[in-house]
Amino acid sequence: MRIELRVNGEQREADVWPGESLLFALRERLGLPGSKNACEQGECGSCSVLLDGTLVCACLVLAAQADGHDVVTVEGLAQAGELHRVQQAFLETGAVQCGFCTPGLVVAAADLLEVNPDPSDDEIREALSGNLCRCTGYAKIIDGVRLAAGR
Ligand code: FES
Ligand code: FES
Protein backbone atom coordinates (compact mmCIF):
# COMPACT_ATOMS: atom_id res chain seq x y z
CA MET A 1 0.00 0.00 0.00
CA ARG A 2 1.06 3.56 -0.64
CA ILE A 3 1.20 6.09 2.18
CA GLU A 4 1.74 9.83 2.10
CA LEU A 5 2.95 11.65 5.15
CA ARG A 6 4.81 14.75 6.17
CA VAL A 7 8.24 13.95 7.63
CA ASN A 8 10.41 16.68 9.09
CA GLY A 9 8.43 19.27 7.15
CA GLU A 10 8.65 17.48 3.80
CA GLN A 11 5.85 15.69 2.01
CA ARG A 12 6.96 12.07 1.47
CA GLU A 13 5.48 8.91 -0.03
CA ALA A 14 6.34 5.27 0.57
CA ASP A 15 5.19 1.82 -0.46
CA VAL A 16 4.70 -0.24 2.69
CA TRP A 17 3.13 -3.55 3.58
CA PRO A 18 0.13 -3.40 5.94
CA GLY A 19 1.92 -4.80 9.00
CA GLU A 20 5.01 -2.67 8.67
CA SER A 21 6.00 -0.34 11.50
CA LEU A 22 6.53 3.37 11.11
CA LEU A 23 10.06 2.77 12.41
CA PHE A 24 10.82 0.36 9.56
CA ALA A 25 9.32 2.73 7.00
CA LEU A 26 11.35 5.67 8.31
CA ARG A 27 14.60 3.73 8.35
CA GLU A 28 14.28 1.47 5.34
CA ARG A 29 11.94 3.28 2.96
CA LEU A 30 12.53 6.94 3.71
CA GLY A 31 16.26 6.93 4.37
CA LEU A 32 16.03 8.22 7.94
CA PRO A 33 18.09 5.89 10.14
CA GLY A 34 18.29 8.29 13.10
CA SER A 35 15.46 6.57 14.97
CA LYS A 36 17.02 3.43 16.34
CA ASN A 37 15.67 -0.09 16.39
CA ALA A 38 16.61 -1.79 19.63
CA CYS A 39 13.70 -3.73 21.11
CA GLU A 40 10.80 -3.31 18.65
CA GLN A 41 8.49 -3.80 21.63
CA GLY A 42 7.95 -0.32 22.99
CA GLU A 43 10.34 -0.92 25.87
CA CYS A 44 13.46 1.13 25.14
CA GLY A 45 12.42 4.43 23.55
CA SER A 46 15.27 4.40 21.04
CA CYS A 47 12.74 4.83 18.24
CA SER A 48 10.96 7.86 19.76
CA VAL A 49 9.46 10.27 17.24
CA LEU A 50 6.73 12.89 17.30
CA LEU A 51 3.52 11.91 15.52
CA ASP A 52 1.29 14.97 15.12
CA GLY A 53 3.26 16.47 18.01
CA THR A 54 2.81 13.51 20.34
CA LEU A 55 5.79 11.46 21.49
CA VAL A 56 5.40 7.85 20.33
CA CYS A 57 7.52 4.75 19.88
CA ALA A 58 7.73 4.40 16.11
CA CYS A 59 8.10 0.64 16.50
CA LEU A 60 4.57 0.47 17.94
CA VAL A 61 2.90 2.56 15.23
CA LEU A 62 2.00 1.04 11.89
CA ALA A 63 3.34 2.92 8.92
CA ALA A 64 -0.22 2.86 7.60
CA GLN A 65 -1.41 4.72 10.71
CA ALA A 66 0.93 7.58 9.83
CA ASP A 67 -0.70 8.01 6.42
CA GLY A 68 -1.77 11.64 6.16
CA HIS A 69 -0.03 12.61 9.40
CA ASP A 70 2.96 14.64 10.48
CA VAL A 71 6.13 12.97 11.78
CA VAL A 72 9.21 14.59 13.27
CA THR A 73 12.29 12.43 13.75
CA VAL A 74 15.63 13.27 15.33
CA GLU A 75 16.83 14.30 11.86
CA GLY A 76 14.23 17.07 11.88
CA LEU A 77 15.32 18.77 15.11
CA ALA A 78 18.41 20.61 13.88
CA GLN A 79 17.44 23.75 12.00
CA ALA A 80 19.46 25.63 9.39
CA GLY A 81 22.59 23.67 10.20
CA GLU A 82 22.32 24.43 13.93
CA LEU A 83 21.96 21.58 16.37
CA HIS A 84 18.84 21.60 18.52
CA ARG A 85 19.70 22.95 21.98
CA VAL A 86 19.21 19.47 23.47
CA GLN A 87 21.66 17.97 20.97
CA GLN A 88 24.20 20.70 21.73
CA ALA A 89 23.77 20.29 25.47
CA PHE A 90 24.17 16.50 25.24
CA LEU A 91 27.46 17.05 23.46
CA GLU A 92 28.66 19.50 26.07
CA THR A 93 27.69 17.43 29.09
CA GLY A 94 29.01 14.12 27.76
CA ALA A 95 25.52 12.61 27.71
CA VAL A 96 26.46 10.43 24.73
CA GLN A 97 28.52 7.28 25.02
CA CYS A 98 27.68 4.55 22.49
CA GLY A 99 24.92 6.86 21.26
CA PHE A 100 22.36 4.18 20.54
CA CYS A 101 19.81 5.63 22.96
CA THR A 102 20.64 9.22 22.09
CA PRO A 103 18.23 9.94 19.22
CA GLY A 104 15.25 8.77 21.26
CA LEU A 105 16.39 10.66 24.34
CA VAL A 106 16.95 13.83 22.33
CA VAL A 107 13.47 13.65 20.81
CA ALA A 108 11.89 12.93 24.22
CA ALA A 109 13.84 15.72 25.93
CA ALA A 110 13.01 18.21 23.17
CA ASP A 111 9.35 17.29 23.56
CA LEU A 112 9.57 17.78 27.34
CA LEU A 113 11.08 21.26 26.97
CA GLU A 114 8.33 22.25 24.53
CA VAL A 115 5.66 21.61 27.14
CA ASN A 116 7.71 22.33 30.27
CA PRO A 117 10.55 24.79 29.65
CA ASP A 118 11.83 24.61 33.22
CA PRO A 119 11.45 21.04 34.43
CA SER A 120 12.60 19.82 37.82
CA ASP A 121 15.00 16.86 37.96
CA ASP A 122 12.07 14.63 38.90
CA GLU A 123 10.09 15.89 35.93
CA ILE A 124 13.07 15.21 33.63
CA ARG A 125 13.40 11.68 35.03
CA GLU A 126 9.69 11.07 34.62
CA ALA A 127 9.66 12.40 31.06
CA LEU A 128 12.62 10.23 30.06
CA SER A 129 11.54 7.15 31.99
CA GLY A 130 10.60 5.36 28.75
CA ASN A 131 14.08 5.80 27.30
CA LEU A 132 16.66 3.25 28.35
CA CYS A 133 20.40 3.88 28.33
CA ARG A 134 22.88 1.11 29.06
CA CYS A 135 25.95 3.31 29.20
CA THR A 136 25.68 6.62 30.98
CA GLY A 137 23.93 5.94 34.26
CA TYR A 138 21.62 8.82 33.28
CA ALA A 139 23.36 11.51 35.37
CA LYS A 140 24.90 13.25 32.37
CA ILE A 141 21.69 12.92 30.41
CA ILE A 142 19.84 14.76 33.19
CA ASP A 143 22.65 17.35 33.21
CA GLY A 144 22.20 17.77 29.46
CA VAL A 145 18.47 18.36 29.68
CA ARG A 146 18.99 20.79 32.57
CA LEU A 147 21.58 22.70 30.51
CA ALA A 148 19.29 22.81 27.47
CA ALA A 149 16.42 24.03 29.62
CA GLY A 150 18.51 26.90 30.89
CA ARG A 151 19.18 28.21 27.37
S1 FES B 1 12.68 0.01 19.38
FE1 FES B 1 10.82 1.05 19.79
S2 FES B 1 10.73 1.15 21.96
FE2 FES B 1 12.53 -0.02 21.55
S1 FES C 1 24.83 5.97 25.46
FE1 FES C 1 24.88 3.83 25.06
S2 FES C 1 22.84 3.17 25.49
FE2 FES C 1 22.87 5.25 26.06
XYZ file of N, CA and C and ligand atoms in Angstrom:
461
model
N 0.840 -1.195 0.000
C 0.000 0.000 0.000
C 0.878 1.250 0.000
N 0.291 2.321 -0.557
C 1.061 3.565 -0.640
C 0.602 4.500 0.477
N 1.556 5.086 1.166
C 1.200 6.086 2.175
C 1.857 7.420 1.821
N 1.187 8.478 2.242
C 1.738 9.830 2.095
C 1.752 10.456 3.473
N 2.843 11.030 3.832
C 2.946 11.651 5.148
C 3.945 12.804 5.084
N 3.861 13.647 6.092
C 4.811 14.748 6.175
C 5.884 14.341 7.178
N 7.140 14.361 6.737
C 8.237 13.954 7.627
C 9.245 15.087 7.698
N 9.445 15.583 8.880
C 10.408 16.684 9.086
C 10.135 17.842 8.132
N 8.823 18.124 7.958
C 8.428 19.274 7.154
C 8.348 19.019 5.662
N 8.672 17.792 5.241
C 8.650 17.485 3.797
C 7.556 16.470 3.510
N 6.844 16.670 2.414
C 5.852 15.691 2.011
C 6.580 14.480 1.423
N 6.287 13.280 1.933
C 6.965 12.066 1.466
C 5.922 10.996 1.125
N 6.335 10.047 0.320
C 5.483 8.908 -0.026
C 6.314 7.644 0.145
N 5.628 6.546 0.465
C 6.344 5.271 0.572
C 5.388 4.125 0.277
N 5.930 3.070 -0.299
C 5.187 1.817 -0.458
C 5.512 0.946 0.733
N 4.493 0.562 1.488
C 4.704 -0.239 2.694
C 3.764 -1.437 2.656
N 4.095 -2.453 3.446
C 3.125 -3.547 3.583
C 2.282 -3.277 4.830
N 1.075 -3.823 4.895
C 0.128 -3.402 5.935
C 0.601 -3.584 7.366
N 1.469 -4.576 7.625
C 1.919 -4.796 8.996
C 3.209 -4.100 9.354
N 3.680 -3.279 8.479
C 5.006 -2.668 8.672
C 4.955 -1.517 9.679
N 5.989 -1.420 10.505
C 6.001 -0.338 11.498
C 6.455 0.986 10.878
N 6.053 2.047 11.529
C 6.530 3.366 11.112
C 8.056 3.420 11.222
N 8.605 2.775 12.250
C 10.061 2.769 12.410
C 10.739 2.148 11.186
N 10.234 1.012 10.741
C 10.820 0.355 9.564
C 10.697 1.267 8.355
N 9.532 1.870 8.172
C 9.317 2.725 6.998
C 10.268 3.924 7.035
N 10.447 4.516 8.206
C 11.350 5.670 8.310
C 12.775 5.256 7.950
N 13.203 4.137 8.523
C 14.600 3.734 8.347
C 14.861 3.145 6.964
N 13.981 2.257 6.537
C 14.283 1.465 5.337
C 13.664 2.012 4.059
N 12.590 2.766 4.185
C 11.938 3.280 2.962
C 12.249 4.760 2.741
N 12.402 5.489 3.835
C 12.527 6.940 3.705
C 13.943 7.448 3.975
N 14.860 6.529 4.231
C 16.260 6.932 4.371
C 16.550 7.758 5.608
N 15.829 7.470 6.690
C 16.025 8.220 7.937
C 16.408 7.245 9.063
N 17.683 6.904 9.167
C 18.095 5.894 10.144
C 18.342 6.438 11.553
N 18.031 7.703 11.780
C 18.290 8.292 13.098
C 17.518 7.596 14.201
N 16.259 7.296 13.978
C 15.457 6.573 14.969
C 15.974 5.145 15.026
N 16.346 4.718 16.225
C 17.023 3.429 16.339
C 16.051 2.293 16.650
N 16.480 1.116 16.217
C 15.674 -0.085 16.385
C 16.386 -0.998 17.379
N 15.948 -0.966 18.625
C 16.610 -1.786 19.635
C 15.722 -2.946 20.075
N 14.522 -2.650 20.551
C 13.697 -3.732 21.114
C 12.499 -4.090 20.234
N 12.013 -3.135 19.477
C 10.802 -3.314 18.649
C 9.594 -3.747 19.476
N 9.596 -3.403 20.757
C 8.487 -3.800 21.627
C 7.999 -2.646 22.496
N 8.410 -1.450 22.198
C 7.955 -0.320 22.991
C 8.604 -0.209 24.352
N 9.726 -0.882 24.538
C 10.341 -0.917 25.872
C 11.492 0.063 26.057
N 12.172 0.436 24.973
C 13.457 1.130 25.141
C 13.451 2.605 24.760
N 12.507 3.022 23.941
C 12.415 4.432 23.552
C 13.423 4.879 22.513
N 14.240 3.974 22.004
C 15.271 4.399 21.044
C 14.677 4.823 19.706
N 13.418 4.506 19.503
C 12.738 4.830 18.236
C 11.786 6.012 18.392
N 11.929 6.787 19.467
C 10.962 7.861 19.759
C 10.909 8.896 18.641
N 9.703 9.209 18.209
C 9.458 10.272 17.238
C 8.205 11.025 17.683
N 7.973 12.157 17.049
C 6.730 12.890 17.304
C 5.765 12.598 16.157
N 4.565 12.161 16.506
C 3.516 11.913 15.521
C 2.406 12.922 15.806
N 2.216 13.847 14.896
C 1.289 14.970 15.124
C 1.582 15.633 16.466
N 2.857 15.759 16.789
C 3.260 16.468 18.006
C 3.232 15.642 19.267
N 2.846 14.379 19.164
C 2.810 13.510 20.343
C 3.968 12.521 20.294
N 4.660 12.382 21.423
C 5.793 11.455 21.489
C 5.283 10.016 21.417
N 5.804 9.262 20.465
C 5.404 7.852 20.326
C 6.648 7.005 20.066
N 6.496 5.714 20.307
C 7.520 4.754 19.884
C 7.167 4.356 18.453
N 8.040 4.672 17.521
C 7.726 4.404 16.112
C 7.627 2.917 15.822
N 8.204 2.083 16.713
C 8.095 0.638 16.499
C 6.704 0.121 16.824
N 5.909 0.919 17.550
C 4.566 0.470 17.940
C 3.472 1.087 17.073
N 3.868 1.917 16.122
C 2.902 2.563 15.227
C 3.043 1.920 13.859
N 1.929 1.550 13.263
C 2.000 1.038 11.894
C 2.292 2.184 10.942
N 3.086 1.897 9.939
C 3.342 2.916 8.924
C 2.006 3.407 8.347
N 1.084 2.484 8.183
C -0.217 2.856 7.604
C -0.958 3.855 8.492
N -0.737 3.778 9.804
C -1.405 4.719 10.714
C -0.857 6.133 10.567
N 0.328 6.248 10.016
C 0.927 7.578 9.831
C 0.512 8.212 8.509
N -0.248 7.477 7.713
C -0.695 8.013 6.422
C -1.484 9.305 6.659
N -1.055 10.373 6.022
C -1.768 11.644 6.160
C -1.383 12.435 7.404
N -0.395 11.951 8.136
C -0.029 12.608 9.397
C 1.369 13.232 9.302
N 1.724 13.876 10.419
C 2.959 14.637 10.481
C 3.927 13.942 11.446
N 5.133 13.668 10.957
C 6.128 12.972 11.780
C 7.372 13.845 11.885
N 7.907 13.937 13.090
C 9.210 14.588 13.271
C 10.143 13.560 13.893
N 11.283 13.355 13.236
C 12.294 12.433 13.751
C 13.479 13.256 14.266
N 14.450 12.563 14.822
C 15.627 13.273 15.332
C 16.314 14.064 14.216
N 16.203 13.575 12.979
C 16.831 14.303 11.861
C 16.192 15.663 11.633
N 14.958 15.835 12.130
C 14.229 17.074 11.881
C 14.412 18.119 12.963
N 15.207 17.823 13.987
C 15.320 18.772 15.106
C 16.328 19.884 14.844
N 17.437 19.553 14.210
C 18.410 20.610 13.884
C 17.790 21.518 12.830
N 18.027 22.799 12.945
C 17.439 23.753 12.005
C 18.541 24.609 11.411
N 18.513 24.755 10.103
C 19.460 25.629 9.386
C 20.909 25.337 9.785
N 21.214 24.052 9.898
C 22.592 23.671 10.203
C 22.983 23.825 11.659
N 22.040 24.253 12.495
C 22.317 24.428 13.935
C 21.715 23.258 14.689
N 22.511 22.645 15.544
C 21.957 21.583 16.373
C 20.820 22.113 17.235
N 19.855 21.270 17.517
C 18.839 21.603 18.519
C 19.545 21.809 19.865
N 18.995 22.637 20.709
C 19.698 22.946 21.978
C 19.897 21.691 22.837
N 19.009 20.712 22.716
C 19.207 19.465 23.469
C 20.398 18.702 22.902
N 20.515 18.652 21.577
C 21.662 17.975 20.971
C 22.975 18.639 21.402
N 22.994 19.964 21.350
C 24.199 20.696 21.726
C 24.544 20.458 23.197
N 23.530 20.482 24.040
C 23.768 20.291 25.474
C 24.246 18.869 25.763
N 23.707 17.885 25.053
C 24.168 16.498 25.241
C 25.646 16.385 24.881
N 26.040 17.055 23.825
C 27.460 17.046 23.459
C 28.304 17.638 24.575
N 27.846 18.767 25.090
C 28.659 19.504 26.072
C 28.737 18.802 27.419
N 27.701 18.068 27.773
C 27.694 17.426 29.091
C 28.210 15.991 29.035
N 28.548 15.506 27.854
C 29.011 14.121 27.756
C 27.886 13.124 27.976
N 26.685 13.483 27.513
C 25.525 12.606 27.709
C 25.462 11.482 26.680
N 26.454 11.440 25.796
C 26.464 10.434 24.730
C 27.663 9.520 24.923
N 27.395 8.222 25.032
C 28.519 7.277 25.025
C 28.437 6.442 23.742
N 27.787 5.283 23.757
C 27.682 4.552 22.487
C 26.742 5.277 21.529
N 25.801 6.035 22.089
C 24.918 6.862 21.260
C 23.672 6.168 20.766
N 23.508 4.890 21.094
C 22.355 4.182 20.536
C 21.038 4.721 21.084
N 21.028 5.114 22.344
C 19.806 5.634 22.957
C 19.586 7.109 22.639
N 20.639 7.761 22.143
C 20.644 9.223 22.087
C 19.534 9.827 21.223
N 19.295 9.322 20.013
C 18.233 9.943 19.215
C 16.876 9.955 19.939
N 16.535 8.839 20.554
C 15.254 8.773 21.263
C 15.221 9.708 22.451
N 16.331 9.761 23.183
C 16.393 10.661 24.339
C 16.313 12.114 23.909
N 16.966 12.442 22.804
C 16.951 13.827 22.331
C 15.526 14.226 21.930
N 14.844 13.338 21.219
C 13.468 13.653 20.809
C 12.573 13.783 22.047
N 12.725 12.880 23.007
C 11.886 12.929 24.216
C 12.196 14.176 25.036
N 13.470 14.537 25.138
C 13.842 15.719 25.925
C 13.369 16.998 25.223
N 13.489 17.031 23.910
C 13.011 18.207 23.170
C 11.509 18.363 23.359
N 10.801 17.257 23.346
C 9.352 17.287 23.562
C 9.031 17.788 24.968
N 9.778 17.310 25.955
C 9.569 17.777 27.336
C 9.733 19.295 27.420
N 10.806 19.819 26.830
C 11.078 21.256 26.970
C 10.074 22.111 26.210
N 9.409 21.520 25.206
C 8.328 22.255 24.525
C 7.165 22.491 25.470
N 6.839 21.492 26.263
C 5.663 21.610 27.138
C 6.026 22.108 28.531
N 7.274 21.924 28.925
C 7.710 22.327 30.268
C 9.128 22.899 30.162
N 9.237 24.199 29.914
C 10.553 24.791 29.652
C 11.501 24.769 30.851
N 10.973 24.582 32.038
C 11.835 24.612 33.220
C 11.539 23.426 34.133
N 11.822 22.226 33.648
C 11.447 21.036 34.430
C 12.361 20.819 35.627
N 11.787 20.252 36.673
C 12.600 19.816 37.821
C 13.319 18.528 37.430
N 14.300 18.127 38.249
C 14.995 16.863 37.961
C 14.010 15.693 37.950
N 13.059 15.717 38.881
C 12.068 14.626 38.905
C 11.233 14.628 37.632
N 10.884 15.821 37.167
C 10.087 15.887 35.929
C 10.910 15.412 34.729
N 12.208 15.717 34.716
C 13.067 15.212 33.631
C 13.111 13.689 33.691
N 13.327 13.149 34.887
C 13.402 11.682 35.029
C 12.107 11.023 34.580
N 11.004 11.625 34.993
C 9.694 11.066 34.618
C 9.516 11.096 33.106
N 9.859 12.245 32.505
C 9.656 12.399 31.056
C 10.532 11.434 30.260
N 11.701 11.099 30.795
C 12.623 10.232 30.059
C 12.570 8.782 30.553
N 11.573 8.485 31.370
C 11.538 7.150 31.989
C 11.303 6.042 30.952
N 10.804 6.384 29.790
C 10.596 5.362 28.753
C 11.793 5.173 27.848
N 12.882 5.880 28.151
C 14.077 5.802 27.296
C 15.211 5.151 28.076
N 15.620 3.990 27.637
C 16.655 3.249 28.349
C 18.041 3.552 27.792
N 18.993 3.693 28.717
C 20.400 3.882 28.331
C 21.228 2.872 29.111
N 22.048 2.120 28.391
C 22.877 1.105 29.058
C 24.222 1.664 29.492
N 24.567 2.858 29.026
C 25.951 3.311 29.200
C 26.154 4.388 30.264
N 25.306 5.384 30.286
C 25.677 6.618 30.976
C 25.322 6.661 32.456
N 24.410 5.811 32.888
C 23.930 5.938 34.261
C 22.976 7.112 34.427
N 22.647 7.777 33.352
C 21.619 8.818 33.278
C 22.030 10.174 33.849
N 23.050 10.234 34.712
C 23.357 11.511 35.373
C 23.696 12.592 34.339
N 24.508 12.236 33.357
C 24.904 13.246 32.373
C 23.760 13.574 31.418
N 22.875 12.638 31.238
C 21.692 12.923 30.413
C 20.823 13.968 31.128
N 20.616 13.776 32.414
C 19.839 14.760 33.194
C 20.545 16.117 33.151
N 21.876 16.094 33.297
C 22.651 17.349 33.208
C 22.400 18.023 31.860
N 22.390 17.220 30.801
C 22.195 17.768 29.464
C 20.832 18.423 29.309
N 19.829 17.783 29.801
C 18.474 18.362 29.679
C 18.392 19.635 30.516
N 18.989 19.610 31.692
C 18.989 20.792 32.569
C 19.696 21.959 31.862
N 20.832 21.645 31.223
C 21.579 22.697 30.507
C 20.747 23.245 29.352
N 20.117 22.352 28.592
C 19.291 22.810 27.465
C 18.128 23.660 27.953
N 17.561 23.278 29.077
C 16.417 24.028 29.617
C 16.830 25.446 30.000
N 18.059 25.591 30.441
C 18.515 26.904 30.893
C 18.862 27.845 29.756
N 18.775 27.370 28.510
C 19.184 28.212 27.374
C 17.988 28.824 26.658
S 12.678 0.014 19.380
Fe 10.825 1.052 19.795
S 10.731 1.152 21.962
Fe 12.528 -0.024 21.552
S 24.828 5.969 25.457
Fe 24.879 3.827 25.065
S 22.838 3.169 25.486
Fe 22.873 5.247 26.058
